[in-house]
């Protein structure tokens, strides 16, 4: 369904360009309308339906709400066309289940520019009903009395012509009203000269109704007609007249019955929320005309189900409007058909819809004028907002008009019109809050209020009801701005009278940053969820607005203390161009998180760049230095790793115990086991002493002692609430148990996987895989497992773990007594080890196979070489015995 886009057509001299107002499929909205309208038809057609029942809940309203420019007006027009003429219904929309001639669509634009008032709303609905071809006596008589009292000397025909209702619906309304007046006068047997005077006719009719005369029995069924005719015919009284219309529609003969579908568009423009004068009149009409179906489109949800509006509107609360509550309440049992939620957020276009819209909007010779590369950029920037697509089309034509060939880079653009559109119906305080929260990825009402520097929460609370504020109920901060609206408010040129200066933005950023710090410190612990949420938002604010680190330093230490490594840094972070401490901290924490996914050599390079800037305070410089030492060790650069560890240990800072553990690891890697054991005695919990002991014991061929040490380490980690360390210790325990008790290993491996759930620990995950490998020694799957792990280690840059995988292969070959494969593994082990790094792995491989060792490594075994040889050979023979008994 398309029409000529005249604005686009008159923007170019190229007459070969075809400009159409492309309508993108809204099938789900049509399905919602069709289902709700079907329910409505069933309800009003049921024997128990009473249009004069003033207490029954109302289910005759469907609301489509969404951010400005999302396509609500286009949807409203499409619905009107589809309900008017089946031939104009989009092909994607399904066939409705009701007779076409029973539905009477009436679309009314409530926008301020259209100047629609309540009087015109009532007249529009009645003018549309002239299609029935007969007077609606009760209503017409009351309306005629109202008109003559409020428009003396102004013929209704003239008003209809001037307002456009005459050309839209014809001039039958005055004749039908006059016919109703004449019919009543004749029934009352009034003289002809009196029968044309509405005041005298209504007076006589009221008397007849009060006296219950048989001559007016046709109108006597309308119980409240006399009261309405006696009331002062002002605007307030007019708002009760739809009750008469409902009664008239219900008593139409079956062949002439129609159901008005009233489409009220741009509902946000009917008045401000502080007074609600026009909204009260409209709501009254909706309530009193229950046999009409109302489709309301606007920027905000209808608040009619909010009990707090008591006194501002006549009919409020979830019991009155069961489908309009935020969470739809169950329909009363008196309703024959169930009522689902009737407030529908009009969503953004999908990327496919955006591309289709742009491709069909401007064409030449049937082909899209806007190229695919440009359409992709516009689609990505639009966040699915149709208004952005329209503005981009206008920009495309503007660039062509200036003689330029539009390029994709021309559409990486924010439009000031989006800002003006978004701010247009907000109060000054709401605009202030909106700008403040545009600095935040997510917020709640207290955070928004503090960021805006306001003393009261009302504006922030009202802002959360706007359609461009999205709700994620289970988040720490449940609200966030529509992506495009946030970008426009932050980045587009703001031409509004109350626009902010750069200083205003800076002060708002500082307020938001300070509030995040307060929430971080106020949290009990703080919990990991609060920590990560505060860090993510705080890092962005500090980086983008060059703020001092303050609370971020403590938060950064809390973050690294558990080695969980959730992603933190903003997606557009870049290690180049670090100018402030905040830049450097963003890069540091981003590097530590991403090292689980990057090659460790890349981690070393990034950490070196951070250290070279010297922007961080001393304790955070120490953090960068320590993790560079770990990454250097992972890549096999033992000497450089030891140098960094020694620097950290010498500073006696927070990471000194961890650095001493690193030096103990370095001693172990070099085969100096007694030195590593002595160091472990003084490491304590902070130096992870149990883990260091476990790493020593299994190398001596004592996996039982190692498993006990790892269990103690896991228990200690759990007592300190360190999930990452607990998972790491359990992975190593599973590996140690797999060496001597493969039947028990599966349960330990499963526990390790369970502890890793939700964590991002690459090396720990590989250690679990190593445990699985050792458990499966002697099976046919080992070679494939080893090949897969080699690839993973190469990709991760974890060279320090590669010898351990080859050692597992040596264990397998020794168990199978496969000397050919064992020799190939020994060759790889010699290539992967050196005099200062894992050289003893070659010794252990010989011990396993009971092979002579002509050139032993310089390793200093804790109890000597021979006991270590015997224990490792014992593990091999035990595995052979196990395989014989289980096959």
mmCIF file of N, CA and C in Angstrom, residues 68-169:
data_model
loop_
_atom_site.group_PDB
_atom_site.id
_atom_site.type_symbol
_atom_site.label_atom_id
_atom_site.label_comp_id
_atom_site.label_asym_id
_atom_site.label_seq_id
_atom_site.Cartn_x
_atom_site.Cartn_y
_atom_site.Cartn_z
ATOM 1 N N UNK A 68 7.943 8.730 18.966
ATOM 2 C CA UNK A 68 7.619 9.538 17.803
ATOM 3 C C UNK A 68 8.410 9.116 16.582
ATOM 4 N N UNK A 69 7.725 8.914 15.468
ATOM 5 C CA UNK A 69 8.411 8.509 14.240
ATOM 6 C C UNK A 69 8.465 7.012 14.047
ATOM 7 N N UNK A 70 7.808 6.233 14.914
ATOM 8 C CA UNK A 70 7.871 4.782 14.801
ATOM 9 C C UNK A 70 6.882 4.243 13.780
ATOM 10 N N UNK A 71 5.949 5.083 13.317
ATOM 11 C CA UNK A 71 5.020 4.647 12.286
ATOM 12 C C UNK A 71 3.607 4.410 12.769
ATOM 13 N N UNK A 72 3.229 5.060 13.876
ATOM 14 C CA UNK A 72 1.878 4.862 14.418
ATOM 15 C C UNK A 72 0.818 5.463 13.505
ATOM 16 N N UNK A 73 1.072 6.673 12.997
ATOM 17 C CA UNK A 73 0.096 7.312 12.105
ATOM 18 C C UNK A 73 -0.051 6.516 10.814
ATOM 19 N N UNK A 74 1.069 6.042 10.290
ATOM 20 C CA UNK A 74 1.014 5.212 9.087
ATOM 21 C C UNK A 74 0.200 3.952 9.347
ATOM 22 N N UNK A 75 0.405 3.358 10.513
ATOM 23 C CA UNK A 75 -0.365 2.172 10.874
ATOM 24 C C UNK A 75 -1.848 2.514 10.977
ATOM 25 N N UNK A 76 -2.176 3.638 11.615
ATOM 26 C CA UNK A 76 -3.576 4.038 11.758
ATOM 27 C C UNK A 76 -4.230 4.216 10.398
ATOM 28 N N UNK A 77 -3.530 4.866 9.481
ATOM 29 C CA UNK A 77 -4.088 5.061 8.142
ATOM 30 C C UNK A 77 -4.254 3.731 7.417
ATOM 31 N N UNK A 78 -3.271 2.838 7.593
ATOM 32 C CA UNK A 78 -3.356 1.537 6.937
ATOM 33 C C UNK A 78 -4.532 0.730 7.475
ATOM 34 N N UNK A 79 -4.764 0.812 8.778
ATOM 35 C CA UNK A 79 -5.904 0.112 9.368
ATOM 36 C C UNK A 79 -7.222 0.659 8.832
ATOM 37 N N UNK A 80 -7.311 1.991 8.734
ATOM 38 C CA UNK A 80 -8.521 2.593 8.200
ATOM 39 C C UNK A 80 -8.780 2.106 6.777
ATOM 40 N N UNK A 81 -7.738 2.118 5.952
ATOM 41 C CA UNK A 81 -7.906 1.693 4.559
ATOM 42 C C UNK A 81 -8.300 0.230 4.468
ATOM 43 N N UNK A 82 -7.646 -0.628 5.297
ATOM 44 C CA UNK A 82 -7.931 -2.063 5.237
ATOM 45 C C UNK A 82 -9.338 -2.381 5.701
ATOM 46 N N UNK A 83 -9.828 -1.621 6.686
ATOM 47 C CA UNK A 83 -11.182 -1.852 7.186
ATOM 48 C C UNK A 83 -12.241 -1.273 6.254
ATOM 49 N N UNK A 84 -11.837 -0.267 5.483
ATOM 50 C CA UNK A 84 -12.774 0.364 4.552
ATOM 51 C C UNK A 84 -12.951 -0.455 3.292
ATOM 52 N N UNK A 85 -11.845 -0.973 2.774
ATOM 53 C CA UNK A 85 -11.872 -1.643 1.474
ATOM 54 C C UNK A 85 -10.896 -2.808 1.529
ATOM 55 N N UNK A 86 -11.411 -4.036 1.417
ATOM 56 C CA UNK A 86 -10.556 -5.218 1.480
ATOM 57 C C UNK A 86 -9.485 -5.197 0.397
ATOM 58 N N UNK A 87 -9.757 -4.537 -0.711
ATOM 59 C CA UNK A 87 -8.778 -4.471 -1.786
ATOM 60 C C UNK A 87 -7.552 -3.647 -1.434
ATOM 61 N N UNK A 88 -7.672 -2.803 -0.417
ATOM 62 C CA UNK A 88 -6.540 -1.976 0.000
ATOM 63 C C UNK A 88 -5.794 -2.588 1.178
ATOM 64 N N UNK A 89 -6.175 -3.781 1.555
ATOM 65 C CA UNK A 89 -5.488 -4.458 2.658
ATOM 66 C C UNK A 89 -4.187 -5.059 2.126
ATOM 67 N N UNK A 90 -3.038 -4.824 2.801
ATOM 68 C CA UNK A 90 -1.770 -5.415 2.337
ATOM 69 C C UNK A 90 -1.889 -6.917 2.178
ATOM 70 N N UNK A 91 -1.198 -7.445 1.197
ATOM 71 C CA UNK A 91 -1.316 -8.871 0.887
ATOM 72 C C UNK A 91 -0.836 -9.741 2.039
ATOM 73 N N UNK A 92 0.094 -9.186 2.865
ATOM 74 C CA UNK A 92 0.613 -9.990 3.973
ATOM 75 C C UNK A 92 -0.399 -10.117 5.108
ATOM 76 N N UNK A 93 -1.378 -9.230 5.133
ATOM 77 C CA UNK A 93 -2.364 -9.243 6.215
ATOM 78 C C UNK A 93 -3.429 -10.290 5.912
ATOM 79 N N UNK A 94 -3.793 -11.036 6.938
ATOM 80 C CA UNK A 94 -4.744 -12.122 6.755
ATOM 81 C C UNK A 94 -6.174 -11.640 6.517
ATOM 82 N N UNK A 95 -6.981 -12.553 6.065
ATOM 83 C CA UNK A 95 -8.392 -12.262 5.799
ATOM 84 C C UNK A 95 -9.135 -12.150 7.125
ATOM 85 N N UNK A 96 -9.908 -11.081 7.343
ATOM 86 C CA UNK A 96 -10.665 -10.967 8.595
ATOM 87 C C UNK A 96 -11.842 -11.928 8.607
ATOM 88 N N UNK A 97 -12.356 -12.170 9.819
ATOM 89 C CA UNK A 97 -13.442 -13.134 9.940
ATOM 90 C C UNK A 97 -14.795 -12.503 10.134
ATOM 91 N N UNK A 98 -15.012 -11.278 9.640
ATOM 92 C CA UNK A 98 -16.295 -10.612 9.809
ATOM 93 C C UNK A 98 -16.752 -10.030 8.467
ATOM 94 N N UNK A 99 -18.028 -9.825 8.283
ATOM 95 C CA UNK A 99 -18.509 -9.228 7.021
ATOM 96 C C UNK A 99 -17.997 -7.800 6.876
ATOM 97 N N UNK A 100 -17.508 -7.477 5.695
ATOM 98 C CA UNK A 100 -16.925 -6.158 5.472
ATOM 99 C C UNK A 100 -17.939 -5.043 5.670
ATOM 100 N N UNK A 101 -19.221 -5.294 5.311
ATOM 101 C CA UNK A 101 -20.214 -4.222 5.391
ATOM 102 C C UNK A 101 -20.711 -3.990 6.812
ATOM 103 N N UNK A 102 -20.212 -4.763 7.761
ATOM 104 C CA UNK A 102 -20.636 -4.565 9.144
ATOM 105 C C UNK A 102 -19.724 -3.596 9.880
ATOM 106 N N UNK A 103 -18.546 -3.346 9.358
ATOM 107 C CA UNK A 103 -17.548 -2.503 10.017
ATOM 108 C C UNK A 103 -17.573 -1.111 9.397
ATOM 109 N N UNK A 104 -17.570 -0.090 10.249
ATOM 110 C CA UNK A 104 -17.563 1.293 9.780
ATOM 111 C C UNK A 104 -16.365 2.013 10.408
ATOM 112 N N UNK A 105 -15.239 2.088 9.687
ATOM 113 C CA UNK A 105 -14.061 2.762 10.259
ATOM 114 C C UNK A 105 -14.199 4.281 10.209
ATOM 115 N N UNK A 106 -13.783 4.943 11.285
ATOM 116 C CA UNK A 106 -13.817 6.401 11.372
ATOM 117 C C UNK A 106 -12.477 6.832 11.963
ATOM 118 N N UNK A 107 -11.614 7.420 11.158
ATOM 119 C CA UNK A 107 -10.305 7.838 11.655
ATOM 120 C C UNK A 107 -10.320 9.332 11.968
ATOM 121 N N UNK A 108 -9.813 9.703 13.164
ATOM 122 C CA UNK A 108 -9.799 11.102 13.605
ATOM 123 C C UNK A 108 -8.391 11.451 14.049
ATOM 124 N N UNK A 109 -7.823 12.461 13.426
ATOM 125 C CA UNK A 109 -6.477 12.931 13.768
ATOM 126 C C UNK A 109 -6.590 13.979 14.869
ATOM 127 N N UNK A 110 -5.979 13.690 16.020
ATOM 128 C CA UNK A 110 -6.076 14.585 17.170
ATOM 129 C C UNK A 110 -4.888 15.539 17.280
ATOM 130 N N UNK A 111 -4.037 15.574 16.271
ATOM 131 C CA UNK A 111 -2.826 16.405 16.368
ATOM 132 C C UNK A 111 -3.196 17.874 16.508
ATOM 133 N N UNK A 112 -2.329 18.591 17.229
ATOM 134 C CA UNK A 112 -2.576 20.015 17.474
ATOM 135 C C UNK A 112 -2.691 20.780 16.163
ATOM 136 N N UNK A 113 -1.870 20.384 15.184
ATOM 137 C CA UNK A 113 -1.893 21.100 13.908
ATOM 138 C C UNK A 113 -3.237 20.935 13.202
ATOM 139 N N UNK A 114 -3.951 19.853 13.506
ATOM 140 C CA UNK A 114 -5.246 19.630 12.874
ATOM 141 C C UNK A 114 -6.364 20.380 13.592
ATOM 142 N N UNK A 115 -6.119 20.808 14.824
ATOM 143 C CA UNK A 115 -7.092 21.625 15.554
ATOM 144 C C UNK A 115 -8.364 20.907 15.928
ATOM 145 N N UNK A 116 -8.311 19.591 16.083
ATOM 146 C CA UNK A 116 -9.517 18.836 16.406
ATOM 147 C C UNK A 116 -9.932 19.096 17.856
ATOM 148 N N UNK A 117 -11.210 19.355 18.080
ATOM 149 C CA UNK A 117 -11.731 19.499 19.439
ATOM 150 C C UNK A 117 -12.784 18.415 19.672
ATOM 151 N N UNK A 118 -13.324 18.377 20.875
ATOM 152 C CA UNK A 118 -14.260 17.304 21.200
ATOM 153 C C UNK A 118 -15.537 17.399 20.367
ATOM 154 N N UNK A 119 -15.997 18.594 20.121
ATOM 155 C CA UNK A 119 -17.187 18.785 19.315
ATOM 156 C C UNK A 119 -17.009 18.155 17.937
ATOM 157 N N UNK A 120 -15.818 18.354 17.369
ATOM 158 C CA UNK A 120 -15.566 17.802 16.044
ATOM 159 C C UNK A 120 -15.461 16.280 16.090
ATOM 160 N N UNK A 121 -14.940 15.734 17.194
ATOM 161 C CA UNK A 121 -14.881 14.279 17.338
ATOM 162 C C UNK A 121 -16.280 13.681 17.280
ATOM 163 N N UNK A 122 -17.210 14.282 18.046
ATOM 164 C CA UNK A 122 -18.583 13.773 18.077
ATOM 165 C C UNK A 122 -19.236 13.908 16.705
ATOM 166 N N UNK A 123 -19.060 15.058 16.074
ATOM 167 C CA UNK A 123 -19.676 15.275 14.760
ATOM 168 C C UNK A 123 -19.096 14.331 13.717
ATOM 169 N N UNK A 124 -17.793 14.050 13.811
ATOM 170 C CA UNK A 124 -17.168 13.148 12.839
ATOM 171 C C UNK A 124 -17.756 11.752 12.949
ATOM 172 N N UNK A 125 -17.915 11.275 14.172
ATOM 173 C CA UNK A 125 -18.479 9.934 14.352
ATOM 174 C C UNK A 125 -19.916 9.890 13.822
ATOM 175 N N UNK A 126 -20.692 10.918 14.154
ATOM 176 C CA UNK A 126 -22.083 10.914 13.687
ATOM 177 C C UNK A 126 -22.167 11.071 12.176
ATOM 178 N N UNK A 127 -21.310 11.908 11.606
ATOM 179 C CA UNK A 127 -21.331 12.082 10.149
ATOM 180 C C UNK A 127 -20.993 10.774 9.444
ATOM 181 N N UNK A 128 -20.052 10.007 10.009
ATOM 182 C CA UNK A 128 -19.707 8.719 9.403
ATOM 183 C C UNK A 128 -20.884 7.758 9.436
ATOM 184 N N UNK A 129 -21.708 7.869 10.485
ATOM 185 C CA UNK A 129 -22.849 6.960 10.631
ATOM 186 C C UNK A 129 -24.009 7.300 9.696
ATOM 187 N N UNK A 130 -23.895 8.363 8.924
ATOM 188 C CA UNK A 130 -24.947 8.647 7.931
ATOM 189 C C UNK A 130 -25.017 7.549 6.888
ATOM 190 N N UNK A 131 -23.950 6.741 6.810
ATOM 191 C CA UNK A 131 -23.950 5.615 5.868
ATOM 192 C C UNK A 131 -25.110 4.659 6.149
ATOM 193 N N UNK A 132 -25.597 4.636 7.393
ATOM 194 C CA UNK A 132 -26.720 3.754 7.737
ATOM 195 C C UNK A 132 -27.962 4.122 6.936
ATOM 196 N N UNK A 133 -28.072 5.425 6.638
ATOM 197 C CA UNK A 133 -29.187 5.876 5.803
ATOM 198 C C UNK A 133 -30.465 6.144 6.562
ATOM 199 N N UNK A 134 -30.388 6.388 7.854
ATOM 200 C CA UNK A 134 -31.585 6.677 8.626
ATOM 201 C C UNK A 134 -31.213 7.528 9.837
ATOM 202 N N UNK A 135 -32.171 8.303 10.360
ATOM 203 C CA UNK A 135 -31.889 9.105 11.549
ATOM 204 C C UNK A 135 -31.628 8.209 12.754
ATOM 205 N N UNK A 136 -30.892 8.782 13.709
ATOM 206 C CA UNK A 136 -30.691 8.151 15.017
ATOM 207 C C UNK A 136 -31.358 9.098 16.003
ATOM 208 N N UNK A 137 -32.669 8.947 16.143
ATOM 209 C CA UNK A 137 -33.536 10.000 16.680
ATOM 210 C C UNK A 137 -33.098 10.551 18.028
ATOM 211 N N UNK A 138 -32.847 9.688 19.009
ATOM 212 C CA UNK A 138 -32.512 10.171 20.351
ATOM 213 C C UNK A 138 -31.259 11.033 20.310
ATOM 214 N N UNK A 139 -30.234 10.496 19.656
ATOM 215 C CA UNK A 139 -28.973 11.233 19.575
ATOM 216 C C UNK A 139 -29.127 12.491 18.722
ATOM 217 N N UNK A 140 -29.782 12.378 17.575
ATOM 218 C CA UNK A 140 -29.893 13.509 16.652
ATOM 219 C C UNK A 140 -30.664 14.671 17.274
ATOM 220 N N UNK A 141 -31.682 14.346 18.035
ATOM 221 C CA UNK A 141 -32.464 15.399 18.671
ATOM 222 C C UNK A 141 -31.626 16.158 19.701
ATOM 223 N N UNK A 142 -30.862 15.409 20.502
ATOM 224 C CA UNK A 142 -29.999 16.044 21.511
ATOM 225 C C UNK A 142 -28.906 16.864 20.834
ATOM 226 N N UNK A 143 -28.331 16.319 19.741
ATOM 227 C CA UNK A 143 -27.261 17.027 19.059
ATOM 228 C C UNK A 143 -27.784 18.310 18.403
ATOM 229 N N UNK A 144 -28.985 18.231 17.842
ATOM 230 C CA UNK A 144 -29.567 19.424 17.216
ATOM 231 C C UNK A 144 -29.801 20.517 18.270
ATOM 232 N N UNK A 145 -30.275 20.106 19.438
ATOM 233 C CA UNK A 145 -30.487 21.084 20.524
ATOM 234 C C UNK A 145 -29.153 21.704 20.943
ATOM 235 N N UNK A 146 -28.096 20.868 21.055
ATOM 236 C CA UNK A 146 -26.778 21.390 21.424
ATOM 237 C C UNK A 146 -26.284 22.375 20.372
ATOM 238 N N UNK A 147 -26.470 22.032 19.114
ATOM 239 C CA UNK A 147 -25.918 22.864 18.043
ATOM 240 C C UNK A 147 -26.564 24.257 18.036
ATOM 241 N N UNK A 148 -27.845 24.273 18.125
ATOM 242 C CA UNK A 148 -28.532 25.565 18.049
ATOM 243 C C UNK A 148 -28.232 26.425 19.276
ATOM 244 N N UNK A 149 -27.974 25.800 20.418
ATOM 245 C CA UNK A 149 -27.649 26.572 21.615
ATOM 246 C C UNK A 149 -26.232 27.123 21.565
ATOM 247 N N UNK A 150 -25.322 26.400 20.927
ATOM 248 C CA UNK A 150 -23.908 26.799 20.947
ATOM 249 C C UNK A 150 -23.427 27.415 19.644
ATOM 250 N N UNK A 151 -24.194 27.289 18.574
ATOM 251 C CA UNK A 151 -23.826 27.879 17.285
ATOM 252 C C UNK A 151 -25.025 28.611 16.697
ATOM 253 N N UNK A 152 -25.562 29.583 17.415
ATOM 254 C CA UNK A 152 -26.747 30.289 16.896
ATOM 255 C C UNK A 152 -26.435 30.985 15.573
ATOM 256 N N UNK A 153 -27.307 30.787 14.620
ATOM 257 C CA UNK A 153 -27.145 31.436 13.317
ATOM 258 C C UNK A 153 -26.152 30.765 12.403
ATOM 259 N N UNK A 154 -25.502 29.695 12.832
ATOM 260 C CA UNK A 154 -24.525 29.004 11.967
ATOM 261 C C UNK A 154 -25.119 27.681 11.500
ATOM 262 N N UNK A 155 -25.492 27.558 10.240
ATOM 263 C CA UNK A 155 -26.058 26.303 9.755
ATOM 264 C C UNK A 155 -25.044 25.160 9.881
ATOM 265 N N UNK A 156 -25.535 24.012 10.231
ATOM 266 C CA UNK A 156 -24.660 22.853 10.354
ATOM 267 C C UNK A 156 -24.018 22.511 9.013
ATOM 268 N N UNK A 157 -24.779 22.738 7.929
ATOM 269 C CA UNK A 157 -24.230 22.463 6.604
ATOM 270 C C UNK A 157 -22.955 23.255 6.354
ATOM 271 N N UNK A 158 -22.936 24.519 6.758
ATOM 272 C CA UNK A 158 -21.772 25.367 6.557
ATOM 273 C C UNK A 158 -20.584 24.858 7.369
ATOM 274 N N UNK A 159 -20.878 24.455 8.593
ATOM 275 C CA UNK A 159 -19.796 23.940 9.438
ATOM 276 C C UNK A 159 -19.192 22.673 8.821
ATOM 277 N N UNK A 160 -20.050 21.788 8.340
ATOM 278 C CA UNK A 160 -19.547 20.555 7.742
ATOM 279 C C UNK A 160 -18.699 20.842 6.515
ATOM 280 N N UNK A 161 -19.116 21.821 5.737
ATOM 281 C CA UNK A 161 -18.331 22.183 4.551
ATOM 282 C C UNK A 161 -16.983 22.756 4.936
ATOM 283 N N UNK A 162 -17.003 23.670 5.901
ATOM 284 C CA UNK A 162 -15.760 24.347 6.303
ATOM 285 C C UNK A 162 -14.763 23.395 6.980
ATOM 286 N N UNK A 163 -15.280 22.471 7.742
ATOM 287 C CA UNK A 163 -14.398 21.546 8.466
ATOM 288 C C UNK A 163 -13.918 20.377 7.621
ATOM 289 N N UNK A 164 -14.486 20.227 6.443
ATOM 290 C CA UNK A 164 -14.110 19.113 5.582
ATOM 291 C C UNK A 164 -14.927 17.862 5.805
ATOM 292 N N UNK A 165 -15.792 17.846 6.810
ATOM 293 C CA UNK A 165 -16.606 16.662 7.065
ATOM 294 C C UNK A 165 -17.625 16.447 5.958
ATOM 295 N N UNK A 166 -18.095 17.547 5.338
ATOM 296 C CA UNK A 166 -19.058 17.415 4.260
ATOM 297 C C UNK A 166 -18.468 16.684 3.074
ATOM 298 N N UNK A 167 -17.260 17.071 2.663
ATOM 299 C CA UNK A 167 -16.631 16.401 1.527
ATOM 300 C C UNK A 167 -16.243 14.969 1.867
ATOM 301 N N UNK A 168 -16.013 14.700 3.136
ATOM 302 C CA UNK A 168 -15.588 13.369 3.541
ATOM 303 C C UNK A 168 -16.764 12.410 3.686
ATOM 304 N N UNK A 169 -17.861 12.910 4.246
ATOM 305 C CA UNK A 169 -18.994 12.039 4.526
ATOM 306 C C UNK A 169 -20.295 12.454 3.824
#
